[in-house]
Coordinates of C-alpha atoms in Angstrom, one line a residue:
Chain A
M25 CA 27.5 -44.2 31.4
I26 CA 23.8 -43.9 30.9
N27 CA 23.3 -43.2 34.5
R28 CA 25.7 -40.3 34.4
S29 CA 23.3 -38.3 32.2
L30 CA 20.4 -38.9 34.5
V31 CA 19.4 -35.8 36.2
E32 CA 18.4 -36.7 39.7
T33 CA 15.5 -34.6 40.5
A34 CA 16.9 -33.9 43.9
S35 CA 15.9 -31.0 46.1
D36 CA 18.8 -29.1 44.5
T37 CA 17.7 -25.5 43.9
S38 CA 20.8 -23.8 42.4
R39 CA 20.9 -24.5 38.7
H40 CA 23.1 -23.5 35.8
K41 CA 23.0 -23.7 32.1
I42 CA 25.2 -26.2 30.2
R43 CA 25.6 -27.0 26.6
I44 CA 24.2 -30.4 25.6
W45 CA 23.6 -30.1 21.8
D46 CA 26.5 -28.9 19.8
L47 CA 26.1 -26.5 16.9
P48 CA 26.4 -29.0 14.0
T49 CA 23.7 -31.2 15.5
R50 CA 21.4 -28.2 16.0
L51 CA 22.0 -27.0 12.4
F52 CA 21.4 -30.6 11.2
H53 CA 18.2 -30.8 13.1
W54 CA 16.6 -27.6 11.8
L55 CA 17.9 -28.0 8.3
L56 CA 16.4 -31.5 8.3
V57 CA 13.1 -30.0 9.4
I58 CA 13.2 -27.5 6.6
A59 CA 14.2 -30.0 4.0
F60 CA 11.4 -32.3 5.1
I61 CA 8.7 -29.6 5.1
V62 CA 9.8 -28.4 1.6
A63 CA 9.8 -31.9 0.3
M64 CA 6.4 -32.6 1.6
L65 CA 4.9 -29.4 0.3
S66 CA 6.5 -29.9 -3.2
Q67 CA 5.5 -33.5 -3.6
G68 CA 2.6 -34.7 -5.7
D69 CA 2.9 -31.9 -8.3
D70 CA 5.3 -32.5 -11.1
R71 CA 5.7 -28.8 -11.7
Y72 CA 7.6 -28.6 -8.4
L73 CA 9.6 -31.7 -9.0
D74 CA 12.9 -29.7 -9.1
V75 CA 12.2 -28.2 -5.7
H76 CA 11.2 -31.6 -4.4
V77 CA 14.4 -33.3 -5.6
V78 CA 16.7 -30.6 -4.3
S79 CA 15.1 -30.8 -0.9
G80 CA 15.4 -34.6 -1.1
Y81 CA 19.1 -34.3 -1.8
L82 CA 19.5 -31.9 1.1
F83 CA 17.6 -34.3 3.3
F84 CA 19.8 -37.2 2.2
G85 CA 23.0 -35.3 2.6
L86 CA 22.0 -34.2 6.1
L87 CA 21.3 -37.8 7.1
G88 CA 24.7 -38.8 5.8
F89 CA 26.2 -36.1 8.0
R90 CA 24.3 -37.3 11.0
F91 CA 25.5 -40.9 10.6
I92 CA 29.1 -39.7 10.6
W93 CA 28.4 -37.3 13.5
G94 CA 26.8 -40.1 15.4
I95 CA 30.2 -41.7 15.6
I96 CA 32.7 -38.9 15.8
G97 CA 30.4 -36.1 17.2
T98 CA 30.4 -34.7 20.7
H99 CA 29.3 -36.7 23.8
Y100 CA 25.5 -36.4 23.9
V101 CA 24.9 -36.8 20.1
R102 CA 27.0 -40.0 19.7
F103 CA 24.9 -43.0 18.9
S104 CA 26.6 -45.0 21.6
H105 CA 25.4 -42.5 24.1
F106 CA 21.8 -43.1 23.5
A107 CA 21.7 -46.7 22.4
F108 CA 19.2 -48.0 24.9
D109 CA 17.7 -51.4 24.8
W110 CA 13.9 -51.9 24.7
K111 CA 13.9 -52.7 28.5
A112 CA 15.2 -49.2 29.2
V113 CA 12.5 -47.8 26.9
W114 CA 9.8 -49.8 28.7
H115 CA 11.1 -48.8 32.1
Y116 CA 11.2 -45.2 31.1
L117 CA 7.7 -45.2 29.7
K118 CA 6.3 -47.1 32.8
M119 CA 7.8 -44.5 35.1
L120 CA 6.8 -41.5 33.1
P121 CA 3.3 -41.0 34.7
T122 CA 4.7 -41.4 38.2
K123 CA 6.8 -39.1 40.4
Q124 CA 9.8 -41.4 40.0
R125 CA 10.0 -40.6 36.2
Q126 CA 13.6 -40.4 34.9
H127 CA 15.0 -37.3 33.5
F128 CA 17.9 -37.4 31.0
L129 CA 20.3 -34.7 30.0
G130 CA 20.6 -36.1 26.5
H131 CA 18.0 -38.2 24.6
N132 CA 15.7 -40.3 26.8
P133 CA 15.2 -44.0 25.8
A134 CA 11.9 -43.5 24.1
G135 CA 13.1 -40.4 22.3
S136 CA 16.2 -42.2 21.2
W137 CA 14.3 -45.0 19.6
A138 CA 12.2 -42.5 17.7
I139 CA 15.4 -40.9 16.5
F140 CA 16.9 -44.1 15.3
I141 CA 13.7 -45.1 13.5
I142 CA 13.4 -41.6 11.9
L143 CA 17.0 -41.8 10.7
G144 CA 16.6 -45.3 9.3
L145 CA 13.2 -44.5 7.6
G146 CA 14.7 -41.3 6.3
L147 CA 17.4 -43.3 4.6
I148 CA 14.8 -45.6 3.0
V149 CA 12.8 -42.6 1.8
S150 CA 15.9 -41.0 0.3
L151 CA 17.0 -44.2 -1.4
T152 CA 13.6 -45.0 -2.9
G153 CA 13.4 -41.4 -4.0
L154 CA 16.7 -41.7 -5.8
L155 CA 15.6 -44.9 -7.5
T156 CA 12.2 -43.3 -8.5
L157 CA 14.2 -40.4 -9.9
G158 CA 16.4 -42.7 -11.9
G159 CA 13.6 -44.9 -13.2
E160 CA 10.8 -42.4 -13.9
E161 CA 12.7 -39.2 -14.7
R162 CA 16.0 -40.6 -15.9
H163 CA 17.9 -38.3 -13.5
G164 CA 20.3 -38.7 -10.6
P165 CA 22.8 -41.4 -9.8
F166 CA 20.5 -44.2 -11.0
A167 CA 19.5 -42.5 -14.3
G168 CA 18.7 -45.1 -16.9
M169 CA 19.8 -48.0 -14.7
I170 CA 16.3 -49.2 -13.9
S171 CA 13.2 -49.5 -16.0
F172 CA 10.2 -47.1 -15.9
A173 CA 8.1 -50.0 -14.6
L174 CA 10.4 -50.7 -11.7
G175 CA 10.8 -47.0 -11.1
S176 CA 7.1 -46.5 -10.7
S177 CA 6.6 -49.4 -8.3
I178 CA 9.5 -48.1 -6.2
H179 CA 7.7 -44.7 -6.4
E180 CA 4.8 -46.2 -4.4
W181 CA 7.2 -47.4 -1.7
H182 CA 8.7 -44.0 -1.7
E183 CA 5.3 -42.5 -0.9
V184 CA 4.3 -45.1 1.7
T185 CA 7.6 -44.8 3.6
A186 CA 7.4 -41.0 3.4
W187 CA 4.0 -40.9 5.0
L188 CA 5.2 -43.4 7.7
L189 CA 8.1 -41.0 8.3
L190 CA 5.6 -38.2 8.8
G191 CA 3.7 -40.4 11.3
L192 CA 6.9 -41.0 13.3
I193 CA 7.9 -37.4 13.2
S194 CA 4.4 -36.6 14.7
I195 CA 5.0 -39.1 17.5
H196 CA 8.5 -37.5 18.0
I197 CA 6.9 -34.0 18.3
V198 CA 4.2 -35.3 20.7
G199 CA 7.0 -36.9 22.8
V200 CA 8.9 -33.7 22.9
L201 CA 5.9 -31.7 24.0
V202 CA 4.9 -34.3 26.7
E203 CA 8.5 -34.4 28.1
S204 CA 8.8 -30.6 28.0
W205 CA 5.6 -30.4 30.0
L206 CA 6.4 -33.1 32.5
H207 CA 9.9 -31.9 33.3
H208 CA 9.1 -28.2 33.0
E209 CA 11.9 -27.7 30.5
N210 CA 11.5 -26.3 27.0
L211 CA 13.1 -28.9 24.8
I212 CA 12.4 -27.1 21.6
K213 CA 14.4 -24.1 22.9
A214 CA 17.2 -26.4 24.0
M215 CA 17.5 -27.7 20.4
I216 CA 17.8 -24.0 19.3
T217 CA 20.3 -22.8 21.9
G218 CA 21.8 -26.1 22.7
L219 CA 21.6 -25.2 26.4
K220 CA 19.7 -27.0 29.2
S221 CA 19.3 -25.8 32.7
V222 CA 20.5 -28.4 35.3
P223 CA 21.2 -28.5 39.0
V224 CA 24.9 -27.6 39.7
S225 CA 25.4 -31.0 41.3
V226 CA 24.8 -32.8 38.1
F227 CA 27.9 -33.8 36.2
A228 CA 27.7 -32.8 32.5
Q229 CA 30.3 -33.8 29.9
P230 CA 32.0 -30.6 28.6
L231 CA 31.8 -30.2 24.8
S232 CA 34.7 -29.1 22.7
V233 CA 33.6 -25.9 21.2
Q234 CA 36.3 -25.5 18.6
R235 CA 35.6 -28.8 17.1
H236 CA 31.9 -28.3 16.6
G237 CA 32.2 -24.8 15.3
F238 CA 34.6 -26.1 12.6
T239 CA 32.4 -29.0 11.7
A240 CA 29.3 -26.7 11.5
T241 CA 31.2 -24.5 8.9
I242 CA 32.1 -27.6 6.9
L243 CA 28.6 -28.9 7.0
I244 CA 27.1 -25.6 5.7
L245 CA 29.7 -25.3 3.0
V246 CA 29.1 -28.9 1.8
I247 CA 25.3 -28.3 1.7
I248 CA 25.7 -25.1 -0.3
V249 CA 28.0 -26.8 -2.8
I250 CA 25.8 -29.9 -3.2
G251 CA 22.7 -27.8 -3.4
T252 CA 23.9 -25.5 -6.2
W253 CA 25.5 -28.4 -8.1
V254 CA 22.3 -30.5 -7.9
Y255 CA 20.0 -27.5 -8.7
S256 CA 22.0 -26.5 -11.8
K257 CA 22.5 -30.0 -13.1
P258 CA 19.6 -32.5 -13.1
F259 CA 16.9 -30.8 -15.1
I260 CA 18.6 -30.3 -18.4
G261 CA 17.4 -33.7 -19.3
P262 CA 19.2 -36.5 -21.1
K263 CA 20.7 -35.8 -24.5
L264 CA 18.4 -37.4 -27.0
P265 CA 19.3 -38.8 -30.4
D266 CA 19.3 -36.2 -33.2
N267 CA 19.4 -36.2 -37.0
V268 CA 20.2 -33.3 -39.3
V269 CA 18.0 -34.4 -42.2
W270 CA 15.0 -35.0 -40.0
R271 CA 15.4 -31.7 -38.1
E272 CA 15.7 -29.8 -41.3
A273 CA 12.8 -31.5 -43.2
C274 CA 10.4 -31.8 -40.2
G275 CA 11.2 -28.5 -38.6
E276 CA 10.3 -26.2 -41.5
C277 CA 6.6 -25.6 -40.7
H278 CA 6.6 -26.4 -37.0
L279 CA 8.7 -27.7 -34.2
A280 CA 10.5 -30.9 -35.2
Y281 CA 8.5 -33.1 -32.9
H282 CA 10.9 -35.6 -31.3
P283 CA 10.3 -39.2 -32.4
T284 CA 9.8 -40.2 -28.7
L285 CA 6.4 -38.4 -28.8
L286 CA 4.6 -41.0 -31.0
P287 CA 4.7 -44.8 -31.4
A288 CA 6.5 -46.2 -34.4
R289 CA 3.3 -47.2 -36.2
S290 CA 2.2 -43.5 -36.1
W291 CA 5.3 -42.3 -37.8
Q292 CA 5.1 -45.1 -40.3
R293 CA 1.6 -44.0 -41.3
M294 CA 2.5 -40.3 -41.3
L295 CA 5.3 -40.9 -43.8
A296 CA 3.2 -43.2 -45.9
E297 CA 0.7 -40.3 -46.2
Q298 CA 3.3 -37.7 -46.7
H299 CA 1.5 -36.1 -49.7
E300 CA -1.5 -35.4 -47.5
H301 CA 0.3 -34.2 -44.4
F302 CA -2.5 -32.2 -42.7
E303 CA -3.4 -30.8 -46.1
E304 CA 0.3 -30.1 -46.9
D305 CA 2.3 -32.0 -49.4
L306 CA 5.7 -32.8 -47.8
D307 CA 6.9 -34.1 -51.2
L308 CA 10.0 -35.7 -49.7
D309 CA 12.3 -37.6 -52.1
D310 CA 13.0 -41.3 -51.5
E311 CA 16.4 -40.8 -50.0
T312 CA 15.3 -38.2 -47.5
L313 CA 12.2 -40.2 -46.7
L314 CA 14.3 -43.3 -45.9
E315 CA 16.7 -41.4 -43.6
I316 CA 13.8 -39.8 -41.7
Q317 CA 12.0 -43.1 -41.5
T318 CA 15.0 -44.9 -40.0
F319 CA 15.5 -42.2 -37.5
L320 CA 11.9 -42.0 -36.4
M321 CA 11.5 -45.8 -36.1
A322 CA 14.6 -46.2 -34.0
N323 CA 13.7 -43.5 -31.5
A324 CA 9.9 -43.8 -31.4
A325 CA 7.9 -43.8 -28.1
E326 CA 8.6 -47.6 -27.8
S327 CA 12.3 -46.7 -27.2
E328 CA 11.2 -45.4 -23.7
L329 CA 14.0 -42.8 -23.9
T330 CA 12.1 -40.3 -21.8
E331 CA 9.2 -40.4 -19.3
P332 CA 6.7 -38.9 -21.8
A333 CA 7.8 -41.6 -24.4
W334 CA 7.0 -44.3 -21.9
K335 CA 3.7 -42.8 -20.9
I336 CA 2.6 -42.0 -24.4
N337 CA 3.3 -45.5 -25.5
N338 CA 1.6 -47.0 -22.5
S339 CA -1.6 -44.9 -22.9
T340 CA -2.1 -45.5 -26.6
P341 CA -4.1 -48.7 -27.3
P342 CA -2.3 -50.9 -29.9
E343 CA -5.3 -50.6 -32.3
Q344 CA -4.9 -46.8 -32.4
T345 CA -2.5 -45.1 -34.7
P346 CA -2.7 -41.4 -33.7
L347 CA -1.2 -38.9 -36.2
R348 CA -1.3 -36.1 -33.6
I349 CA 0.6 -36.0 -30.4
T350 CA -2.1 -33.7 -29.2
K351 CA -4.7 -36.5 -29.6
T352 CA -2.9 -39.1 -27.5
A353 CA -4.6 -39.9 -24.1
Y354 CA -1.5 -38.9 -22.2
W355 CA -1.1 -35.5 -23.9
I356 CA -4.8 -34.7 -23.3
E357 CA -4.6 -35.7 -19.7
Q358 CA -1.5 -33.5 -19.1
H359 CA -3.1 -30.5 -20.7
Q360 CA -6.7 -30.6 -19.8
N361 CA -6.4 -28.1 -16.9
I362 CA -4.9 -25.4 -19.0
A363 CA -7.2 -22.4 -19.3
D364 CA -8.7 -21.2 -22.6
E365 CA -7.0 -17.8 -22.3
I366 CA -3.7 -19.5 -22.4
W367 CA -4.5 -21.5 -25.5
Q368 CA -5.7 -18.2 -27.2
H369 CA -2.5 -16.4 -26.2
P370 CA -0.9 -15.0 -29.4
D371 CA 2.3 -16.8 -28.6
V372 CA 0.6 -20.2 -28.4
N373 CA -1.5 -20.2 -31.6
F374 CA -2.1 -23.9 -31.7
Q375 CA -1.7 -26.9 -29.4
G376 CA 1.2 -28.3 -31.3
N377 CA 3.2 -25.2 -30.6
C378 CA 4.9 -27.0 -27.7
G379 CA 7.8 -24.5 -27.6
A380 CA 5.5 -21.8 -26.4
C381 CA 5.3 -23.4 -23.0
H382 CA 8.1 -26.0 -22.9
L383 CA 11.6 -24.5 -22.9
D384 CA 13.1 -27.8 -23.9
A385 CA 10.7 -28.7 -26.8
E386 CA 13.4 -28.5 -29.4
Q387 CA 15.5 -31.1 -27.4
G388 CA 12.4 -33.2 -27.0
T389 CA 13.0 -34.0 -23.3
F390 CA 9.8 -32.2 -22.0
E391 CA 11.2 -32.0 -18.4
D392 CA 8.7 -31.2 -15.7
A393 CA 10.7 -28.3 -14.6
A394 CA 11.0 -26.7 -18.0
M395 CA 7.5 -25.4 -18.3
R396 CA 6.7 -21.7 -18.5
L397 CA 3.6 -19.6 -19.1
P398 CA 3.9 -17.8 -22.5
S399 CA 5.3 -14.3 -22.3
S400 CA 6.2 -14.8 -18.6
S401 CA 9.1 -16.3 -16.9
V402 CA 7.0 -17.5 -14.0
P403 CA 6.8 -21.3 -13.8
F404 CA 3.3 -22.6 -13.9
Chain B
M22 CA 39.5 -23.8 -89.4
K23 CA 41.2 -25.1 -86.3
K24 CA 40.8 -21.7 -84.6
S25 CA 37.1 -21.6 -85.2
L26 CA 36.7 -25.1 -83.7
I27 CA 38.5 -24.0 -80.5
L28 CA 36.3 -20.9 -80.4
A29 CA 33.2 -23.1 -80.8
A30 CA 34.4 -25.4 -78.0
I31 CA 34.9 -22.4 -75.7
A32 CA 31.5 -21.1 -76.5
L33 CA 29.9 -24.4 -75.8
L34 CA 31.7 -24.9 -72.5
P35 CA 29.2 -23.1 -70.3
L36 CA 26.5 -25.4 -71.5
S37 CA 28.4 -28.5 -70.7
T38 CA 29.3 -27.5 -67.2
P39 CA 26.3 -25.5 -65.9
P40 CA 27.1 -25.5 -62.1
I41 CA 30.1 -23.2 -62.7
Y42 CA 28.2 -20.6 -64.5
A43 CA 24.6 -20.9 -63.1
A44 CA 25.4 -18.6 -60.2
N45 CA 21.8 -17.6 -59.6
P46 CA 19.2 -20.3 -59.0
V47 CA 16.4 -17.9 -59.9
D48 CA 17.8 -17.3 -63.3
E49 CA 18.2 -21.0 -63.7
L50 CA 14.6 -21.6 -62.7
L51 CA 13.4 -18.8 -65.0
A52 CA 15.2 -20.4 -67.9
K53 CA 13.5 -23.7 -67.2
Y54 CA 10.1 -22.1 -67.0
R55 CA 10.7 -20.4 -70.4
L56 CA 11.5 -23.8 -71.8
Q57 CA 8.2 -25.0 -70.4
G58 CA 6.4 -22.3 -72.5
A59 CA 6.3 -19.3 -70.2
D60 CA 6.4 -15.8 -71.8
A61 CA 8.2 -12.7 -70.5
F62 CA 7.9 -12.5 -66.8
S63 CA 6.4 -9.5 -65.0
A64 CA 7.1 -8.4 -61.4
E65 CA 3.8 -6.5 -61.5
A66 CA 1.8 -9.7 -62.2
G67 CA 3.8 -11.5 -59.5
K68 CA 2.8 -8.9 -57.0
I69 CA -0.9 -9.2 -57.9
L70 CA -0.7 -13.0 -57.4
W71 CA 1.1 -12.6 -54.1
H72 CA -1.8 -10.5 -52.7
Q73 CA -4.6 -12.4 -54.4
G74 CA -7.1 -14.3 -52.3
F75 CA -8.2 -17.9 -53.0
T76 CA -11.1 -19.5 -51.2
Q77 CA -10.2 -23.0 -49.9
T78 CA -12.6 -24.9 -47.6
G79 CA -14.6 -21.7 -46.9
K80 CA -11.6 -19.5 -45.9
I81 CA -9.5 -17.1 -47.9
R82 CA -5.9 -18.0 -48.4
K83 CA -3.1 -15.8 -49.7
C84 CA 0.6 -15.9 -49.9
T85 CA 0.5 -13.1 -47.4
T86 CA -1.4 -15.3 -44.9
C87 CA 1.9 -16.6 -43.7
H88 CA 4.4 -14.1 -45.2
T89 CA 2.5 -11.0 -44.2
N90 CA 1.8 -8.0 -46.3
D91 CA 5.3 -6.6 -45.7
L92 CA 8.0 -8.7 -47.4
H93 CA 10.6 -7.0 -45.2
K94 CA 9.0 -8.3 -42.0
T95 CA 9.1 -11.6 -40.2
G96 CA 6.1 -13.7 -41.1
K97 CA 4.2 -16.3 -39.1
H98 CA 3.0 -19.7 -40.2
A99 CA -0.8 -19.3 -40.2
R100 CA -1.4 -22.9 -38.9
T101 CA 1.5 -23.6 -36.6
G102 CA 2.6 -20.2 -35.4
K103 CA 6.2 -20.8 -36.4
A104 CA 8.1 -17.6 -37.3
I105 CA 9.1 -17.2 -40.9
K106 CA 12.0 -15.0 -41.7
P107 CA 11.5 -12.0 -44.0
M108 CA 11.0 -12.9 -47.7
A109 CA 12.8 -9.9 -49.3
P110 CA 16.4 -10.8 -50.3
S111 CA 17.4 -7.3 -49.4
V112 CA 16.8 -7.9 -45.7
N113 CA 17.3 -11.7 -45.7
P114 CA 20.2 -12.5 -48.1
E115 CA 19.5 -16.2 -47.7
R116 CA 16.3 -16.0 -49.6
L117 CA 16.2 -17.4 -53.2
T118 CA 19.6 -18.8 -53.0
K119 CA 18.8 -22.5 -53.0
L120 CA 17.2 -24.0 -56.1
K121 CA 15.8 -27.1 -54.4
K122 CA 14.3 -25.0 -51.6
I123 CA 12.6 -22.5 -53.9
R124 CA 11.1 -25.3 -56.0
K125 CA 9.9 -27.3 -53.0
W126 CA 8.2 -24.3 -51.3
L127 CA 6.6 -23.0 -54.5
K128 CA 5.1 -26.4 -55.0
R129 CA 3.9 -26.7 -51.4
N130 CA 2.7 -23.2 -51.0
C131 CA 0.9 -22.9 -54.3
K132 CA -0.9 -26.2 -53.6
W133 CA -2.1 -25.0 -50.2
T134 CA -2.9 -21.4 -51.2
L135 CA -4.3 -21.8 -54.7
G136 CA -5.4 -25.4 -54.4
R137 CA -3.2 -26.4 -57.3
E138 CA 0.3 -26.1 -58.5
C139 CA 1.3 -22.8 -60.0
T140 CA 2.0 -22.5 -63.7
P141 CA 5.5 -21.8 -64.9
Q142 CA 4.4 -18.3 -65.9
E143 CA 3.0 -17.7 -62.4
K144 CA 6.1 -19.1 -60.7
G145 CA 8.4 -16.9 -62.8
N146 CA 6.3 -13.8 -62.1
I147 CA 6.5 -14.4 -58.4
L148 CA 10.2 -15.0 -58.4
I149 CA 10.9 -11.8 -60.4
Y150 CA 8.7 -9.9 -57.9
L151 CA 10.3 -11.4 -54.8
Q152 CA 13.8 -10.9 -56.3
S153 CA 13.1 -7.2 -56.8
Q154 CA 12.4 -6.6 -53.1

């Protein structure tokens, strides 16, 4: 079977073009390239986390398609067609520098190994990404199922495997260029048009055009549906506990800062000092005080209900009892790069005016993707 | 004899069940302030106090610092930037309708602005002034 796709470099001169890569595979290939590039460009900066996650879902979905298509797809893209053993790879590489080098219609043995590794590694990158998303951001299918600590160590694996994947993709690209040069055939163009030019004497498996056109349409539709669903859904943030008495009493002069933003001992101290609340006398009666206290204690940063809660709690040494969110190490670190002009913007007024920049300040979720410059709809 | 007893009972009824008749919390508060020794209230004096400046920790504080000079406009909390709905009941009918709320804010805002609680006389003057807007 493998031999059949070998193009004997005979003295044949008359050549014709035949279709090797079906439309779904070509679409898959280039969409995967786009998804990977977008994911790489949007990584590392939380402000683009939404873009990163959507490209990640796209990447994952495409891989899923490829695994199915590797079984039911057309002749040259089926896994069984390019499942070479390592001896074949070695033989291929050994012959490559010589005149007797082998020429394949479909994937060559070395290329096919690169493809299998890229697909497998891609799967690992996708899964570690989903686990990171569930642990650190409380989003996606694993939302809330794993701890922040586990999420952040998986995050490291996500990064390591992603860079490895980039390395393999580089090898794959080098391989494609080398082969294109050695065999005088433009493999990149072949992946765009699906066509390869071969001597007429070579037998090529005909591809069923109807079937792949139909599959391509399904593929595109599924991607559009998943893409819009994912994009509109994950960044609303989890619904956090709420309390009417608290929201009313603590939301009169400023935003009702969600309890997750300070440790329990801070809230305890703030309520104990309620008659000197930043020069204001809160003057809460005992009943109100108790209700607010219960709510604040139950949902303080220690609850780890959100990523900021976890980070604020972790970055505040136990001997410190900050009364200001804006004095916690985590808050300072997150906001140190904001220009003075922005702080002086009339809509901002003071640092504790979180809602001027965070669209979800009232809900308390402080999602990465919900940040906006004051008086502008442009994301930071 | 019996008739006059019934009349007396009817006359006393409003006193025994105040919530039914105390429709206006401002009137109720004014009555309390009077009991605490306040004289006749003056909207004019209330207006003067509303615009009067008090120096606290080197800066001048006024009621208008947060409520702005125009009672019909939305104010802004001087320290936190939070919007404060207009104070005049004519544009914001919710104003001066909740006794507890009025009492709480008069206490807080006087303490912050004047550095002390307002006297019953001052509180009454302010309420009369605000009510007329």
